[in-house]
Coordinates of C-alpha atoms and ligand atoms in Angstrom, one line a residue:
M1 CA 12.1 -48.7 10.3
E2 CA 10.5 -48.1 13.6
A3 CA 7.2 -46.2 13.4
R4 CA 8.2 -43.9 16.2
L5 CA 11.1 -42.6 14.2
L6 CA 9.0 -42.3 11.0
L7 CA 6.5 -40.2 12.9
S8 CA 9.2 -38.4 14.8
L9 CA 7.6 -39.0 18.2
P10 CA 9.8 -38.2 21.2
E11 CA 11.7 -40.9 23.0
G12 CA 9.8 -42.8 25.6
F13 CA 6.9 -43.6 23.4
E14 CA 6.1 -46.8 21.5
V15 CA 3.6 -46.9 18.7
T16 CA 1.2 -49.8 19.3
N17 CA -1.3 -49.4 16.5
I18 CA -1.9 -47.4 13.3
E19 CA -5.2 -47.5 11.5
R20 CA -6.9 -45.4 8.9
T21 CA -10.6 -44.6 8.9
D22 CA -12.4 -42.0 6.8
G23 CA -9.1 -40.5 5.7
I24 CA -7.9 -40.0 9.2
L25 CA -4.7 -41.7 10.4
T26 CA -5.1 -42.8 14.0
I27 CA -1.9 -43.5 15.8
S28 CA -2.0 -45.2 19.2
A29 CA 1.1 -44.9 21.4
V30 CA 2.0 -45.7 25.0
S31 CA 4.5 -44.0 27.2
T32 CA 7.3 -46.4 28.2
Q33 CA 9.5 -44.3 30.3
K34 CA 10.3 -46.1 33.6
S35 CA 10.0 -43.0 35.8
A36 CA 8.7 -39.5 35.7
C37 CA 9.7 -36.3 37.5
C38 CA 7.3 -34.7 39.9
P39 CA 6.6 -31.2 38.6
L40 CA 6.7 -29.8 42.2
C41 CA 9.8 -31.4 43.8
S42 CA 11.5 -32.6 40.7
S43 CA 12.3 -36.0 42.2
A44 CA 11.9 -39.1 40.1
A45 CA 8.9 -41.3 40.7
T46 CA 8.4 -44.9 39.6
R47 CA 5.1 -46.0 41.2
V48 CA 2.3 -45.8 38.7
H49 CA -1.1 -44.7 39.9
S50 CA -3.2 -45.1 36.8
S51 CA -3.2 -44.3 33.1
Y52 CA -5.5 -42.6 30.7
T53 CA -5.6 -41.7 27.0
R54 CA -5.0 -38.2 25.6
T55 CA -6.4 -37.4 22.1
L56 CA -4.4 -34.9 20.2
A57 CA -4.3 -33.6 16.6
D58 CA -0.8 -33.8 15.1
L59 CA 1.0 -32.7 11.9
P60 CA -0.5 -34.4 8.8
C61 CA 1.3 -37.5 7.5
A62 CA 1.6 -37.6 3.7
G63 CA -1.4 -35.4 3.4
Q64 CA -3.5 -37.4 5.8
Q65 CA -5.0 -35.9 8.9
V66 CA -3.4 -37.5 12.0
L67 CA -5.0 -38.2 15.3
L68 CA -2.7 -39.2 18.2
L69 CA -4.1 -41.4 21.0
L70 CA -1.4 -41.2 23.6
Q71 CA -1.6 -43.3 26.7
V72 CA 0.0 -41.4 29.6
R73 CA 0.3 -42.3 33.2
K74 CA -0.2 -40.8 36.6
F75 CA 2.5 -41.4 39.2
F76 CA 2.7 -41.2 43.0
C77 CA 5.3 -38.7 44.2
Q78 CA 7.5 -40.7 46.6
V79 CA 8.8 -37.7 48.5
V80 CA 6.8 -37.8 51.7
T81 CA 7.1 -34.1 52.4
C82 CA 6.0 -33.1 48.8
A83 CA 2.5 -31.5 48.7
R84 CA 1.8 -33.1 45.3
K85 CA 0.7 -36.7 45.9
I86 CA -0.2 -37.7 42.4
F87 CA 0.9 -36.2 39.1
V88 CA 0.6 -36.8 35.4
E89 CA 3.9 -37.4 33.5
R90 CA 5.0 -34.4 31.5
I91 CA 5.6 -34.7 27.8
A92 CA 6.7 -31.1 27.3
P93 CA 7.9 -29.7 25.0
F94 CA 6.3 -32.1 22.6
I95 CA 2.9 -31.5 24.2
E96 CA 1.9 -28.8 26.5
P97 CA -0.3 -29.7 29.4
W98 CA -4.0 -29.5 28.5
A99 CA -3.3 -28.7 24.8
P100 CA -5.6 -30.4 22.3
V101 CA -2.8 -30.4 19.7
T102 CA 0.9 -31.2 19.6
A103 CA 3.3 -28.3 20.0
R104 CA 4.6 -28.8 16.5
L105 CA 1.1 -28.6 15.0
H106 CA 0.5 -25.5 17.1
Q107 CA 3.6 -23.9 15.7
M108 CA 2.7 -24.8 12.1
V109 CA -0.7 -23.3 12.4
Q110 CA 0.8 -20.2 14.0
M111 CA 3.2 -19.9 11.1
I112 CA 0.5 -20.3 8.4
G113 CA -1.5 -17.7 10.3
F114 CA 1.4 -15.1 10.2
A115 CA 2.0 -15.8 6.5
T116 CA -1.5 -15.8 5.3
G117 CA -3.9 -14.4 7.8
G118 CA -7.0 -16.1 9.4
M119 CA -9.3 -16.6 6.5
L120 CA -6.8 -17.7 3.9
G121 CA -5.0 -19.7 6.6
A122 CA -8.2 -21.8 7.2
R123 CA -8.2 -22.8 3.5
V124 CA -4.5 -23.6 3.6
T125 CA -4.7 -25.8 6.7
E126 CA -7.7 -27.6 5.1
R127 CA -5.6 -28.5 2.1
L128 CA -2.7 -29.5 4.2
G129 CA -4.7 -32.0 6.1
T130 CA -5.1 -30.1 9.4
P131 CA -8.3 -28.3 9.0
T132 CA -8.3 -25.4 11.5
C133 CA -10.9 -22.7 11.7
W134 CA -9.9 -19.1 11.3
M135 CA -10.8 -18.2 14.8
T136 CA -8.4 -20.8 16.1
I137 CA -5.7 -19.6 13.8
I138 CA -6.1 -16.1 15.0
R139 CA -6.1 -17.3 18.7
R140 CA -2.9 -19.1 18.1
M141 CA -1.3 -16.0 16.5
M142 CA -2.4 -13.9 19.4
A143 CA -0.9 -16.4 21.8
L144 CA 2.6 -15.8 20.7
P145 CA 4.3 -13.3 23.0
T146 CA 5.9 -10.3 21.5
A147 CA 9.5 -9.4 22.5
P148 CA 9.7 -6.4 24.8
V149 CA 11.1 -3.3 23.0
E150 CA 14.7 -2.9 23.8
Q151 CA 16.8 0.2 23.9
V152 CA 16.1 2.6 21.0
S153 CA 18.1 5.7 20.5
E154 CA 16.9 6.8 17.1
L155 CA 13.2 6.5 16.6
G156 CA 11.2 6.9 13.4
I157 CA 7.5 7.6 13.8
D158 CA 4.7 7.9 11.3
D159 CA 1.1 7.2 10.9
F160 CA -0.7 4.5 8.8
S161 CA -4.3 3.8 8.1
F162 CA -6.1 0.6 8.7
R163 CA -9.7 -0.5 8.4
R164 CA -9.7 0.8 4.8
G165 CA -8.5 4.2 5.7
R166 CA -11.1 4.8 8.4
K167 CA -8.8 4.5 11.3
F168 CA -5.2 5.6 11.8
G169 CA -2.5 4.1 13.9
T170 CA 1.2 4.9 14.6
I171 CA 4.2 2.9 13.4
L172 CA 7.4 3.1 15.3
V173 CA 10.7 2.1 13.7
D174 CA 14.2 1.7 15.2
M175 CA 16.2 3.8 12.7
Q176 CA 19.3 1.9 13.4
S177 CA 18.2 -1.7 13.2
H178 CA 15.6 -0.8 10.6
Q179 CA 13.0 -2.9 12.5
V180 CA 9.4 -2.1 13.2
I181 CA 9.4 -2.1 17.0
D182 CA 5.8 -1.3 17.9
L183 CA 2.5 -0.2 16.6
L184 CA 0.1 2.1 18.5
P185 CA -3.7 2.0 18.0
D186 CA -4.1 5.7 17.2
R187 CA -2.1 8.7 16.1
K188 CA -2.7 10.9 19.0
K189 CA -0.1 13.1 20.6
E190 CA -0.7 11.6 24.1
T191 CA -0.3 8.0 23.0
A192 CA 2.9 8.7 21.2
A193 CA 4.2 10.8 24.2
A194 CA 3.3 8.0 26.6
W195 CA 5.3 5.5 24.6
M196 CA 8.3 7.7 24.2
S197 CA 8.4 8.6 27.9
L198 CA 9.0 4.9 28.7
H199 CA 12.2 5.2 26.6
P200 CA 14.4 8.0 28.1
E201 CA 17.3 6.6 26.0
I202 CA 15.8 8.1 22.8
D203 CA 18.0 10.9 21.5
L204 CA 16.6 11.4 18.1
V205 CA 13.0 11.4 16.7
S206 CA 12.4 11.5 13.0
R207 CA 8.8 12.5 12.2
D208 CA 6.6 14.2 9.7
R209 CA 6.6 18.0 9.5
G210 CA 5.1 19.6 12.6
G211 CA 1.8 18.3 13.9
D212 CA 1.0 15.8 16.7
Y213 CA 4.2 13.7 16.6
A214 CA 6.3 16.8 17.1
A215 CA 4.2 17.8 20.1
G216 CA 4.2 14.2 21.3
A217 CA 8.0 14.1 21.1
R218 CA 8.4 17.4 22.9
E219 CA 6.3 16.0 25.7
G220 CA 7.5 12.4 25.8
A221 CA 11.1 12.7 24.7
P222 CA 12.1 16.3 25.5
Q223 CA 15.8 15.2 25.6
A224 CA 15.7 14.1 21.9
T225 CA 16.6 16.1 18.8
Q226 CA 13.7 16.2 16.4
I227 CA 14.3 16.0 12.7
A228 CA 11.8 16.5 9.9
D229 CA 11.6 13.3 8.0
R230 CA 13.1 13.5 4.5
F231 CA 10.3 11.5 3.0
H232 CA 7.7 13.9 4.2
M233 CA 9.7 16.9 3.0
Y234 CA 9.8 15.4 -0.4
K235 CA 6.1 14.5 -0.2
N236 CA 5.1 18.1 0.8
V237 CA 7.3 19.6 -1.9
G238 CA 5.7 17.2 -4.4
E239 CA 2.2 18.3 -3.3
A240 CA 3.1 21.9 -3.8
V241 CA 4.5 21.0 -7.3
E242 CA 1.3 19.2 -8.2
L243 CA -0.8 22.1 -7.2
T244 CA 1.4 24.5 -9.2
L245 CA 1.3 22.3 -12.3
A246 CA -2.4 21.8 -12.1
R247 CA -2.9 25.5 -11.9
C248 CA -0.9 26.1 -15.1
R249 CA -2.1 23.1 -17.0
A250 CA -3.6 25.2 -19.7
E251 CA -0.4 27.2 -20.0
I252 CA 1.6 24.0 -20.4
R253 CA -0.9 22.5 -22.9
N254 CA -1.1 25.6 -25.0
G255 CA 2.6 26.2 -25.0
A256 CA 3.2 22.7 -26.2
F257 CA 0.4 22.9 -28.7
H258 CA 2.0 25.9 -30.3
T259 CA 5.3 24.2 -30.5
L260 CA 3.6 21.3 -32.1
A261 CA 1.6 23.4 -34.5
E262 CA 4.7 25.3 -35.7
E263 CA 7.1 22.4 -36.0
E264 CA 4.9 19.5 -37.0
R265 CA 2.2 21.0 -39.1
K266 CA 3.7 19.7 -42.3
V267 CA 4.1 16.2 -40.9
V268 CA 0.7 15.9 -39.2
E269 CA -2.4 16.3 -41.2
P270 CA -4.3 19.6 -41.0
L271 CA -5.1 20.1 -37.3
S272 CA -8.5 21.0 -36.1
L273 CA -8.8 22.4 -32.6
S274 CA -11.2 19.8 -31.5
T275 CA -8.7 17.1 -32.3
E276 CA -7.6 15.4 -29.1
F277 CA -4.0 14.3 -28.8
V278 CA -3.2 11.2 -26.7
S279 CA 0.1 9.5 -26.4
V280 CA 0.3 5.9 -27.2
E281 CA 0.9 5.1 -23.5
N282 CA -2.3 6.7 -22.5
W283 CA -4.4 5.2 -25.3
K284 CA -7.6 4.1 -23.7
P285 CA -10.3 1.9 -25.2
A286 CA -13.8 3.4 -25.8
P287 CA -15.9 2.7 -22.7
D288 CA -17.9 -0.4 -22.9
A289 CA -21.6 -0.2 -23.4
C290 CA -22.3 -1.0 -19.8
T291 CA -20.2 1.8 -18.3
E292 CA -21.6 4.2 -21.0
R293 CA -25.1 3.3 -20.0
E294 CA -24.3 4.3 -16.4
R295 CA -22.4 7.4 -17.4
L296 CA -24.9 8.9 -19.7
P297 CA -27.8 9.3 -17.3
R298 CA -25.4 10.8 -14.7
H299 CA -24.0 13.2 -17.3
A300 CA -27.6 14.1 -18.3
E301 CA -28.5 14.7 -14.7
R302 CA -25.5 16.9 -14.1
H303 CA -26.2 18.8 -17.3
D304 CA -29.8 19.3 -16.3
R305 CA -28.8 20.6 -12.8
Y306 CA -26.4 23.0 -14.5
A307 CA -29.1 24.4 -16.7
Q308 CA -31.3 24.7 -13.7
V309 CA -28.6 26.6 -11.8
I310 CA -28.2 29.0 -14.7
A311 CA -31.9 29.6 -14.9
L312 CA -32.2 30.3 -11.2
R313 CA -29.2 32.6 -11.3
G314 CA -30.9 34.5 -14.1
Q315 CA -33.9 34.9 -11.8
G316 CA -31.7 36.6 -9.3
F317 CA -31.3 33.9 -6.7
G318 CA -28.1 33.7 -4.7
N319 CA -25.9 30.6 -4.4
T320 CA -27.2 29.5 -1.0
E321 CA -30.8 29.5 -2.2
I322 CA -30.0 27.8 -5.5
A323 CA -28.0 25.2 -3.7
R324 CA -31.0 24.4 -1.5
R325 CA -33.4 24.2 -4.4
V326 CA -31.2 22.1 -6.7
G327 CA -29.7 19.8 -4.0
L328 CA -26.1 20.8 -4.3
T329 CA -23.6 22.4 -1.9
A330 CA -22.9 26.1 -2.1
R331 CA -19.3 25.1 -2.5
T332 CA -20.0 23.2 -5.7
L333 CA -21.8 26.2 -7.1
Q334 CA -18.9 28.5 -6.4
N335 CA -16.6 26.1 -8.2
W336 CA -18.9 26.0 -11.2
Q337 CA -19.1 29.7 -11.2
K338 CA -15.4 30.0 -11.1
K339 CA -15.0 27.8 -14.1
G340 CA -17.7 29.6 -15.9
S341 CA -18.7 26.6 -18.0
F342 CA -20.4 23.2 -17.7
P343 CA -18.1 21.1 -15.5
E344 CA -17.1 18.0 -17.3
V345 CA -16.6 15.0 -15.0
G346 CA -12.9 14.0 -14.6
R347 CA -11.4 11.8 -17.3
R348 CA -11.2 8.2 -16.7
R349 CA -7.8 7.0 -15.7
K350 CA -5.8 4.8 -18.0
R351 CA -5.9 1.2 -16.8
A352 CA -3.4 -1.5 -17.8
S353 CA -4.6 -3.7 -20.5
R354 CA -3.4 -6.8 -22.4
F355 CA -3.6 -4.7 -25.4
D356 CA -0.9 -2.2 -24.2
P357 CA 2.2 -4.2 -25.4
Y358 CA 0.7 -4.3 -28.9
A359 CA -0.5 -0.7 -29.0
S360 CA 2.5 0.7 -30.9
Y361 CA 2.3 -2.0 -33.5
V362 CA -1.4 -1.6 -34.1
L363 CA -1.0 2.1 -34.3
S364 CA 1.7 1.9 -37.0
R365 CA -0.4 -0.6 -39.0
W366 CA -3.4 1.8 -38.7
E367 CA -1.2 4.6 -40.0
Q368 CA -0.1 2.3 -42.9
G369 CA -3.8 2.0 -43.8
C370 CA -4.9 -1.2 -42.2
Q371 CA -8.0 -0.1 -40.3
N372 CA -9.8 -3.4 -40.1
G373 CA -10.2 -4.4 -36.5
S374 CA -10.5 -8.2 -37.1
Q375 CA -7.4 -8.2 -39.3
L376 CA -5.4 -6.3 -36.6
Y377 CA -6.7 -8.7 -34.0
R378 CA -5.5 -11.7 -36.0
E379 CA -2.1 -10.1 -36.4
I380 CA -1.4 -9.4 -32.8
K381 CA -2.9 -12.7 -31.7
E382 CA -0.2 -14.3 -33.7
Q383 CA 2.3 -12.2 -31.8
G384 CA 0.9 -13.5 -28.5
Y385 CA -2.0 -11.2 -27.6
T386 CA -4.2 -13.1 -25.2
G387 CA -7.1 -10.6 -24.9
Q388 CA -10.4 -10.6 -26.7
E389 CA -11.1 -9.3 -30.2
R390 CA -13.8 -7.1 -28.8
Q391 CA -11.1 -5.2 -26.8
V392 CA -9.2 -4.5 -30.0
H393 CA -12.3 -3.0 -31.6
R394 CA -12.9 -0.9 -28.5
F395 CA -9.3 0.5 -28.7
L396 CA -9.8 1.4 -32.4
L397 CA -13.0 3.3 -31.7
P398 CA -11.3 6.5 -30.5
L399 CA -9.1 6.4 -33.7
R400 CA -12.3 6.4 -35.8
K401 CA -13.5 9.4 -33.9
N402 CA -11.7 12.7 -33.2
V403 CA -8.7 11.3 -31.3
R404 CA -5.2 11.2 -32.6
I405 CA -3.0 8.7 -30.9
I406 CA 0.7 9.7 -31.1
Q407 CA 3.8 7.6 -31.0
K408 CA 5.9 9.5 -28.6
A409 CA 9.1 9.1 -30.7
Q410 CA 7.4 10.9 -33.5
V411 CA 5.9 13.9 -31.8
P412 CA 7.1 14.2 -28.2
H413 CA 5.5 17.5 -27.4
A414 CA 2.1 16.4 -28.3
S415 CA 2.1 14.1 -25.3
L416 CA 1.4 17.2 -23.2
Q417 CA -2.2 17.3 -24.6
D418 CA -3.0 14.8 -21.9
F419 CA -0.7 16.4 -19.4
S420 CA -1.5 15.3 -15.8
A421 CA 0.0 17.3 -12.9
K422 CA -0.2 14.3 -10.7
D423 CA 1.8 12.2 -13.2
A424 CA 4.3 14.9 -13.8
V425 CA 5.3 15.5 -10.2
W426 CA 7.9 12.8 -10.1
L427 CA 9.7 14.4 -13.1
F428 CA 10.2 17.5 -11.0
V429 CA 11.2 16.0 -7.7
R430 CA 13.6 13.3 -8.9
D431 CA 17.3 13.5 -9.7
P432 CA 17.3 14.3 -13.5
A433 CA 20.1 11.8 -14.0
T434 CA 17.8 9.0 -13.1
L435 CA 15.2 10.0 -15.8
D436 CA 15.1 8.0 -19.0
E437 CA 15.1 9.7 -22.3
K438 CA 11.4 9.8 -22.7
A439 CA 10.9 11.3 -19.3
Q440 CA 13.5 13.9 -20.0
V441 CA 11.8 14.9 -23.3
T442 CA 8.5 15.3 -21.5
L443 CA 10.2 17.4 -18.7
T444 CA 11.9 19.6 -21.2
A445 CA 8.7 20.1 -23.1
I446 CA 6.8 21.1 -19.9
C447 CA 9.5 23.6 -18.9
Q448 CA 9.6 25.1 -22.4
A449 CA 5.9 25.5 -22.4
S450 CA 5.4 27.3 -19.1
E451 CA 7.6 29.8 -17.3
T452 CA 5.9 28.9 -14.0
A453 CA 6.8 25.3 -14.5
R454 CA 10.4 26.3 -15.3
T455 CA 10.8 28.3 -12.2
T456 CA 9.2 25.6 -10.1
Y457 CA 11.5 23.1 -11.5
Q458 CA 14.6 25.1 -10.7
L459 CA 13.5 25.7 -7.1
V460 CA 12.5 22.2 -6.5
Q461 CA 15.7 20.8 -7.8
E462 CA 17.7 23.2 -5.6
F463 CA 15.7 21.9 -2.6
R464 CA 16.3 18.3 -3.7
H465 CA 20.0 19.0 -4.0
M466 CA 20.1 20.6 -0.6
L467 CA 18.3 17.6 1.0
H468 CA 20.5 15.1 -0.8
H469 CA 23.8 16.7 0.0
R470 CA 22.8 17.8 3.5
E471 CA 23.3 21.5 2.9
G472 CA 21.2 22.9 5.7
E473 CA 23.2 26.1 5.6
K474 CA 21.6 26.9 2.2
L475 CA 18.1 26.8 3.5
D476 CA 17.7 30.5 4.3
D477 CA 18.8 31.5 0.8
W478 CA 16.4 29.0 -0.7
L479 CA 13.5 30.2 1.4
A480 CA 14.2 33.8 0.3
K481 CA 14.2 32.7 -3.3
V482 CA 10.9 31.1 -3.0
T483 CA 9.4 34.1 -1.3
M484 CA 10.6 36.2 -4.2
S485 CA 9.3 33.7 -6.8
H486 CA 5.5 34.4 -6.7
I487 CA 4.8 30.7 -6.9
R488 CA 2.2 30.7 -4.2
E489 CA 2.0 26.9 -3.7
L490 CA 5.7 26.8 -2.9
Q491 CA 5.3 29.8 -0.7
S492 CA 2.8 28.0 1.5
F493 CA 5.3 25.1 1.7
V494 CA 7.9 27.7 2.9
L495 CA 5.5 29.0 5.6
G496 CA 5.2 25.5 6.9
V497 CA 9.0 25.1 6.9
E498 CA 9.4 28.4 8.9
R499 CA 7.1 27.1 11.6
D500 CA 9.2 23.9 12.0
K501 CA 12.5 25.3 11.1
A502 CA 14.8 23.7 13.7
A503 CA 13.6 20.2 12.8
V504 CA 13.9 21.0 9.0
V505 CA 17.5 22.2 9.4
A506 CA 18.3 19.1 11.5
G507 CA 16.7 17.0 8.8
L508 CA 18.8 18.7 6.2
T509 CA 22.0 18.4 8.2
L510 CA 22.0 15.1 10.1
P511 CA 22.8 11.9 8.4
Q512 CA 20.0 9.9 10.0
N513 CA 17.3 10.6 7.6
N514 CA 15.5 8.6 4.9
G515 CA 12.3 7.1 3.8
L516 CA 12.8 4.2 6.1
V517 CA 9.6 4.5 8.0
E518 CA 7.6 4.8 4.8
G519 CA 9.0 1.6 3.5
K520 CA 7.7 -0.1 6.6
V521 CA 4.3 1.5 6.0
N522 CA 4.2 -0.1 2.6
K523 CA 4.9 -3.4 4.3
L524 CA 1.9 -2.8 6.5
K525 CA -0.3 -2.1 3.4
L526 CA 0.7 -5.5 2.1
I527 CA -0.2 -7.2 5.3
K528 CA -3.5 -5.4 5.5
R529 CA -4.4 -6.5 2.0
M530 CA -3.8 -10.0 2.9
M531 CA -6.2 -9.6 5.8
Y532 CA -9.1 -8.7 3.6
G533 CA -9.5 -5.4 5.5
R534 CA -10.5 -7.2 8.6
A535 CA -7.4 -6.1 10.4
E536 CA -8.4 -5.2 13.9
F537 CA -5.5 -3.4 15.6
P538 CA -4.2 -6.1 18.1
L539 CA -4.0 -8.7 15.3
L540 CA -2.4 -6.3 12.9
R541 CA 0.2 -5.4 15.5
Q542 CA 0.9 -9.1 16.2
R543 CA 1.3 -9.8 12.5
V544 CA 3.7 -6.9 11.9
L545 CA 5.8 -7.6 14.9
H546 CA 6.0 -11.3 14.0
A547 CA 6.3 -10.8 10.2
L548 CA 8.1 -13.7 8.6
Ligands
ZN1 ZN1 6.9 -34.3 44.4

């Protein structure tokens, strides 16, 4: 087989030599075409002036780096009137003039760049046999032109953060084609307005509730109908729900505790009030010695500060003066005062562990009386547990102290002992038909335990229904109900709705409304992670607009 075909070189070349030194395959080739076209007058020329060798990197061959030594010629243009007397034969599109690499290698590096980013791309190209430094990869990515934005009639607009949440930009989505059409480097009203004013064809803008994008759209696209984005309405309602639930956490916990105490007292051993109930899902290991070593001095420091505050207050000092002496903000002191007790630092969040899938099993063995950590470790190891034995012991420690881990199936209500408003929000805002049995049990328990929670749930579900079935005409009724309800968190949501009512009604009525933009924002997050947080705006924009 001819070497030219094997290497997929364009016609008009002949391979004259292949040699391998230091792992690099050097391929020499000469141009054999009889004539070449003058780039200026396009007429064919046959008189050769001279020849020279171009050195180019090419795609790797069977994992080996490839260097192409291409002998190309200069021709005389034979058209007397042509201004170009001598020219180099063109080999485009295989090789662009002046390029140090073949076009196909250029494209491959570009593609790797878009898929992996600069730093990782450098490692990938090295493995593939075309080592390319990350600066070059990024330069290649930036060199790819972006298609101009075409007509857009329905625009979705939202912000996103980059540089680890320190800077914000704007993402623009065509709501009909579901494509990201542009990114803007900030989230200012002026920038958004300027972009929109270049698109007089926009007739609908979907944006978050109120704020800069609303102002930007009024200025840049006054012809467009504005709608409050459904995602943000859900999000704002969710925030109100979280605040409400956090406020009545004690009510929920106590309510559930009484239910538990009445119904389950016979089943569960005698309860002491200091017993902590934790559902098996939220079973956390005891902190390791290292974390504990860090935590204890901090705790001690806080405790000491607290004692100092109490003492100073006893001497009659005001918050401002105490704050200055102790090194805290007056705000913190007010919070402490409100709580009226030593502020415990927030609970550690549950992190996923290899132990989790075996938690239920270990718990039931424990309850059967097998309380030997090493034995339990051996048993679950046989079932496929790949974690360390130490971890098993750490999980058992809370059981040996004053914590009761509860299998949800046994005592569903008890799970509210570690009730978290943040985790419960989704139970409130989602369609109840989509909740699984466990979630429904929890939801029912919360609503049984607290009247505030119950009212909140009804109102939020009415709102969800209205949003889902596009019943904008019911909005006024709903607003009135919330105003009557005395749930202040929802009332402040309602105040926001009143301020932006036209867009909210449009959002509740028009069919173009979903979490589309938000999905795209999640895609951005993915890309940013891949960029190791180095995402400077122009590069990020380039990657998003050229995402594979
Ligand atoms: Zn010419």
